[in-house]
Tab-separated table of C-alpha atoms and ligand atoms in Angstrom:
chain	number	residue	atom	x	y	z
T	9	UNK	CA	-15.339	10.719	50.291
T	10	UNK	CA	-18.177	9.035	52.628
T	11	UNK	CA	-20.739	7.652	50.285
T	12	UNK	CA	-23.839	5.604	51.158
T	13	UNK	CA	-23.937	1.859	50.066
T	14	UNK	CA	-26.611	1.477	47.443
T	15	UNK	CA	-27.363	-1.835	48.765
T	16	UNK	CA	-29.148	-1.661	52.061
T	17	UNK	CA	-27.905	-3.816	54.959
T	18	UNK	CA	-31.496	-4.169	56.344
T	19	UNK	CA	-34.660	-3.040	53.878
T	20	UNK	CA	-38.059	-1.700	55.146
T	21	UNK	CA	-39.313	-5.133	55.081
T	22	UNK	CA	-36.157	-6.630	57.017
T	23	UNK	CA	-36.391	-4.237	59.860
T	24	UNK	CA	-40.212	-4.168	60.258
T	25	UNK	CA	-40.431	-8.042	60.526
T	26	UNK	CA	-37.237	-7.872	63.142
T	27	UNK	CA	-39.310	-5.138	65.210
T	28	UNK	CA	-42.303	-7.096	65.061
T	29	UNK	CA	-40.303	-10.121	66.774
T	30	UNK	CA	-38.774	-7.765	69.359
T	31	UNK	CA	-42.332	-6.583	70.106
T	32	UNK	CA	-43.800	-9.906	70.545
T	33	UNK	CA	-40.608	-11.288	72.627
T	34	UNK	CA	-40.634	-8.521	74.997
T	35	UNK	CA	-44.272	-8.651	75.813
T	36	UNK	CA	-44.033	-12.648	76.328
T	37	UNK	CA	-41.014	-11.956	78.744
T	38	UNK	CA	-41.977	-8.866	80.902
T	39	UNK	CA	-46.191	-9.167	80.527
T	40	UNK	CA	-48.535	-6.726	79.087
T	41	UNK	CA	-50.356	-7.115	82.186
T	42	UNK	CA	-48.824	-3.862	84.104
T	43	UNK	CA	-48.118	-0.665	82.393
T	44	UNK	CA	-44.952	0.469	81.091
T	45	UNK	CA	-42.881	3.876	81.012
T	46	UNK	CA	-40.903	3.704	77.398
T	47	UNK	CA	-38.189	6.281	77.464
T	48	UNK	CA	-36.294	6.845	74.231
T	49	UNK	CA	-32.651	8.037	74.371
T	50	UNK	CA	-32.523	10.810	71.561
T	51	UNK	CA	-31.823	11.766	68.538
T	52	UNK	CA	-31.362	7.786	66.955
T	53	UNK	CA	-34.210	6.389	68.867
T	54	UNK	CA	-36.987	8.237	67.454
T	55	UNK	CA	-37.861	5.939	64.562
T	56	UNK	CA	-37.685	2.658	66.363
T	57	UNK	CA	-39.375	3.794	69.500
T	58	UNK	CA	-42.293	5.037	67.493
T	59	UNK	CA	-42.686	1.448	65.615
T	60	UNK	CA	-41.898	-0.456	68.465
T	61	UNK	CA	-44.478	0.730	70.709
T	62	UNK	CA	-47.068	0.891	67.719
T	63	UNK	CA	-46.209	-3.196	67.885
T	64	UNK	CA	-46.401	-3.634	71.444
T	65	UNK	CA	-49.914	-1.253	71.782
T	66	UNK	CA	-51.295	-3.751	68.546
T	67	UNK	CA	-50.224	-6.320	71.280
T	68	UNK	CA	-51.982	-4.990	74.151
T	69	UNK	CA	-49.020	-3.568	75.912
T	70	UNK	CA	-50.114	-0.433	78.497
T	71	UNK	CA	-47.868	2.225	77.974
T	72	UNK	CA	-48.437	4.364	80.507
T	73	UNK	CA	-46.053	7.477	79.272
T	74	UNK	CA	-43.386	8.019	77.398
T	75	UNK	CA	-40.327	10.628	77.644
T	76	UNK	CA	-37.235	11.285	76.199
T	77	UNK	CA	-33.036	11.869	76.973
T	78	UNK	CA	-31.201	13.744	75.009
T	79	UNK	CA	-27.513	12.081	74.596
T	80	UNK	CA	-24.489	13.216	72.466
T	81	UNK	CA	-21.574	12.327	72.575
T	82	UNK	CA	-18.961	15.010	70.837
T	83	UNK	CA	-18.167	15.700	67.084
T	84	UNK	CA	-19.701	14.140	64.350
T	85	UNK	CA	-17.308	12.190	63.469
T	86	UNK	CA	-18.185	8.335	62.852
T	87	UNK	CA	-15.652	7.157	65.768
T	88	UNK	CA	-18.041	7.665	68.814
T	89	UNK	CA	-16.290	8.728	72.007
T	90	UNK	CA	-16.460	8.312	75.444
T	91	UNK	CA	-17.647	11.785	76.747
T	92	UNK	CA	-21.449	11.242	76.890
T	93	UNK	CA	-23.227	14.319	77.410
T	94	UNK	CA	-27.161	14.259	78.711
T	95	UNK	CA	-28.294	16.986	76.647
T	96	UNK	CA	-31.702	16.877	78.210
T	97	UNK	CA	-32.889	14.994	81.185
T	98	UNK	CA	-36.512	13.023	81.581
T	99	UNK	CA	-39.439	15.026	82.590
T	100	UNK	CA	-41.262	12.513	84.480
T	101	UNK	CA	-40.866	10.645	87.518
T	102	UNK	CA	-39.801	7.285	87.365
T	103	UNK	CA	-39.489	5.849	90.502
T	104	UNK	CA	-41.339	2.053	90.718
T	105	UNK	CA	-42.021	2.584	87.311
T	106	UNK	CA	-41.753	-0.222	84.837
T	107	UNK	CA	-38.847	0.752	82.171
T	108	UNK	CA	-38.471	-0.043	78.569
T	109	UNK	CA	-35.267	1.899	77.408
T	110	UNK	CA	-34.736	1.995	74.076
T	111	UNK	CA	-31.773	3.600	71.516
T	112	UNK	CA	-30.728	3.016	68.305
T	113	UNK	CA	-27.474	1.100	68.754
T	114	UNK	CA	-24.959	-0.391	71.354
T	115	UNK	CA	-21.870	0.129	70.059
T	116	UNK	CA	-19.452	0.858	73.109
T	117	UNK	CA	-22.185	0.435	75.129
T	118	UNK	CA	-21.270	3.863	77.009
T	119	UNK	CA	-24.250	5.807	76.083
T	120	UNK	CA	-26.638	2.256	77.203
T	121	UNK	CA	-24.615	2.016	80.737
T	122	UNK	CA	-24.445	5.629	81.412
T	123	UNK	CA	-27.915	6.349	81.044
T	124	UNK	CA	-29.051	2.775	82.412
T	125	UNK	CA	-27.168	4.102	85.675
T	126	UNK	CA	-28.694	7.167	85.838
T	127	UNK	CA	-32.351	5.815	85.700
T	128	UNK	CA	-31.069	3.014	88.154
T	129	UNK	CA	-30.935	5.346	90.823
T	130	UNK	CA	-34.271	7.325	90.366
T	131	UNK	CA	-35.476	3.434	91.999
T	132	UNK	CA	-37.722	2.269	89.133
T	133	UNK	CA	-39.597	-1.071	90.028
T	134	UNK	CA	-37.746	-2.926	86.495
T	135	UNK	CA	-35.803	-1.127	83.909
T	136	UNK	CA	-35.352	-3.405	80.622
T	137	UNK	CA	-32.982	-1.863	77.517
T	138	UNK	CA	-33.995	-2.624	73.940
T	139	UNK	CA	-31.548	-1.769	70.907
T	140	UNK	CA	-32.538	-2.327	67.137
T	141	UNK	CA	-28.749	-2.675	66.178
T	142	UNK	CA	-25.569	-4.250	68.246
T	143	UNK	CA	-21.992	-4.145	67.453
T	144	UNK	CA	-20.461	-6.518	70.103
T	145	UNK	CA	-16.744	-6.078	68.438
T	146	UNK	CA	-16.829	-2.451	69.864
T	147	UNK	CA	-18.271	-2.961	73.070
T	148	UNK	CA	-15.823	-1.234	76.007
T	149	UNK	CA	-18.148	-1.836	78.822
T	150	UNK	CA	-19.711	-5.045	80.301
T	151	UNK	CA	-23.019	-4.286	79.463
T	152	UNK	CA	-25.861	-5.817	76.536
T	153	UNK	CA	-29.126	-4.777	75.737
T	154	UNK	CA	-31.487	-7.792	77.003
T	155	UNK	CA	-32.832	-7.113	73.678
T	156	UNK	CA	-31.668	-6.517	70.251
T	157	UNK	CA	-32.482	-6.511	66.658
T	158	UNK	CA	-29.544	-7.055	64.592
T	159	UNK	CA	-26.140	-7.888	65.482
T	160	UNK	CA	-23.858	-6.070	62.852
T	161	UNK	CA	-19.941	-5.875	62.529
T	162	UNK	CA	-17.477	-2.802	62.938
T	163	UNK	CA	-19.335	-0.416	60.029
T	164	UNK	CA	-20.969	3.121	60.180
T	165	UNK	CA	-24.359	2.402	59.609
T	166	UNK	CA	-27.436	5.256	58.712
T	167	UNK	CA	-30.598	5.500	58.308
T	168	UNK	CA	-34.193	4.446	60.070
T	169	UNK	CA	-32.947	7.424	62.809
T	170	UNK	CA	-29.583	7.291	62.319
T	171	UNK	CA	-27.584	9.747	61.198
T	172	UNK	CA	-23.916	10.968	60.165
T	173	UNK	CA	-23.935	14.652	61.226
T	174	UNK	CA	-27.664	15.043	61.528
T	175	UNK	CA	-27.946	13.456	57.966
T	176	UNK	CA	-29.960	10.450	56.482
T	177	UNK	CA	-32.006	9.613	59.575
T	178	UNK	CA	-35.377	9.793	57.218
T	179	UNK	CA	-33.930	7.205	55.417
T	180	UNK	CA	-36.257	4.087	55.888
T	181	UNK	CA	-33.858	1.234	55.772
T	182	UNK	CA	-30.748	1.209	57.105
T	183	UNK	CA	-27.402	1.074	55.079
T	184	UNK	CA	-23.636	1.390	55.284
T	185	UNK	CA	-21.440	4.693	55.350
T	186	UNK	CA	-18.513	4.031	53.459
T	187	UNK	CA	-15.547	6.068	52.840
T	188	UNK	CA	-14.173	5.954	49.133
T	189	UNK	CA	-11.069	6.820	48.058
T	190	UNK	CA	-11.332	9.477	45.225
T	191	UNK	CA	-10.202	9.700	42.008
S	224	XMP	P1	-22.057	3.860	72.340
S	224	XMP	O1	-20.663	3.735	71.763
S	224	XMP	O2	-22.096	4.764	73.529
S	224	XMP	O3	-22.791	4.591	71.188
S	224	XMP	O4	-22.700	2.510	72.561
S	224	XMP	C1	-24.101	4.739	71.086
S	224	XMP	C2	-24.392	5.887	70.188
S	224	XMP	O5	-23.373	6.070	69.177
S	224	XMP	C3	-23.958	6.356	67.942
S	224	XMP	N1	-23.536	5.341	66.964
S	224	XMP	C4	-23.869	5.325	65.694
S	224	XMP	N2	-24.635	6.157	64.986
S	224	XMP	N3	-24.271	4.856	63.058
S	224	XMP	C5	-24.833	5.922	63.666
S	224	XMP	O6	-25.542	6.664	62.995
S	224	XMP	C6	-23.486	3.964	63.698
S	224	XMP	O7	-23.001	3.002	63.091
S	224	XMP	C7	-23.276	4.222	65.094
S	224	XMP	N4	-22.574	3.579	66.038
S	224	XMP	C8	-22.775	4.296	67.180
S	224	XMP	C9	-25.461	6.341	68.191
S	224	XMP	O8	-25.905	7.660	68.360
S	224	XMP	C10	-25.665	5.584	69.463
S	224	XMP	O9	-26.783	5.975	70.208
């Protein structure tokens, strides 16, 4: 039975003060000066995106627009998979547009490289990926976020946009899925 840990692994407070230090690092490394394009890889971003760029705006950064992917990989099982799906492409145009990508979670890093591919080719002037979580010990691909949140080990996390089939993403800290035997 998959129950949710009642301790959180990062609380409200945790993850707010780690999203204010992301917001403050990436504007001291890539400049508030010229306007960014922050596209969100859906259905986990949602949450972070939406506090990040509150924290970069409070900052000064120019966000110029923002759009959305759509991503899935199959099943909802908590093993993701390798067959990335884009659900829903960008809207906008972002060629020599400044990038700020931003999901959830690397965990395989698929999803990150797949999508960070795509973009690559649509010739944006600078595309930078941001992650709240990281799982290096599941990565299959040579790829990082240049920045993170939280490193975290081999667990099923939820909450704070993350879900297990569509569930507990309105949670606002993030905890661990665990599977307990019954009886
Ligand atoms: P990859 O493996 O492509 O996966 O880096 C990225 C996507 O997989 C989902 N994912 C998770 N979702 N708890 C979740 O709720 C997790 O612990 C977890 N690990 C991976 C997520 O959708 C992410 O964008």
């Amino acid at each position: 039975m998959l129950t949710l840990r009642s301790e959180p692994l990062f609380t409200e407070i945790r993850i707010r003060e780690r999203v204010d230090q992301l917001a403050e690092r990436i504007l001291q490394d890539i400049g508030g000066d010229k306007p960014l394009v922050a596209v969100g890889i859906l259905r986990g971003c949602y949450v972070f995106m939406a506090d990040l760029l509150r924290e970069l705006a409070k900052r000064g950064a120019a966000i110029n627009e923002q759009d959305f992917l759509i991503a899935s990989s199959y099943g909802d099982e908590t093993e993701s998979t390798k067959k990335i799906k884009i659900e829903r492409d960008l809207l906008m145009d972002i060629k020599d547009q400044r990038v700020l990508l931003i999901d959830d979670i690397i965990d395989t890093g698929h999803t990150l490289k797949l999508i960070r591919e795509l973009l690559l080719k649509r010739n944006p002037e600078m595309i930078k990926t941001v992650t709240l979580l990281d799982k290096p010990e599941r990565r299959e691909v040579d790829l990082n976020a240049d920045y993170s949140g939280f490193t975290i080990p081999n667990v099923f996390v939820v909450g704070y946009g993350l879900d297990y089939a569509q569930k507990y993403r309105e949670l606002p800290y993030i905890t661990v899925l665990e599977d307990q035997a019954e009886g």
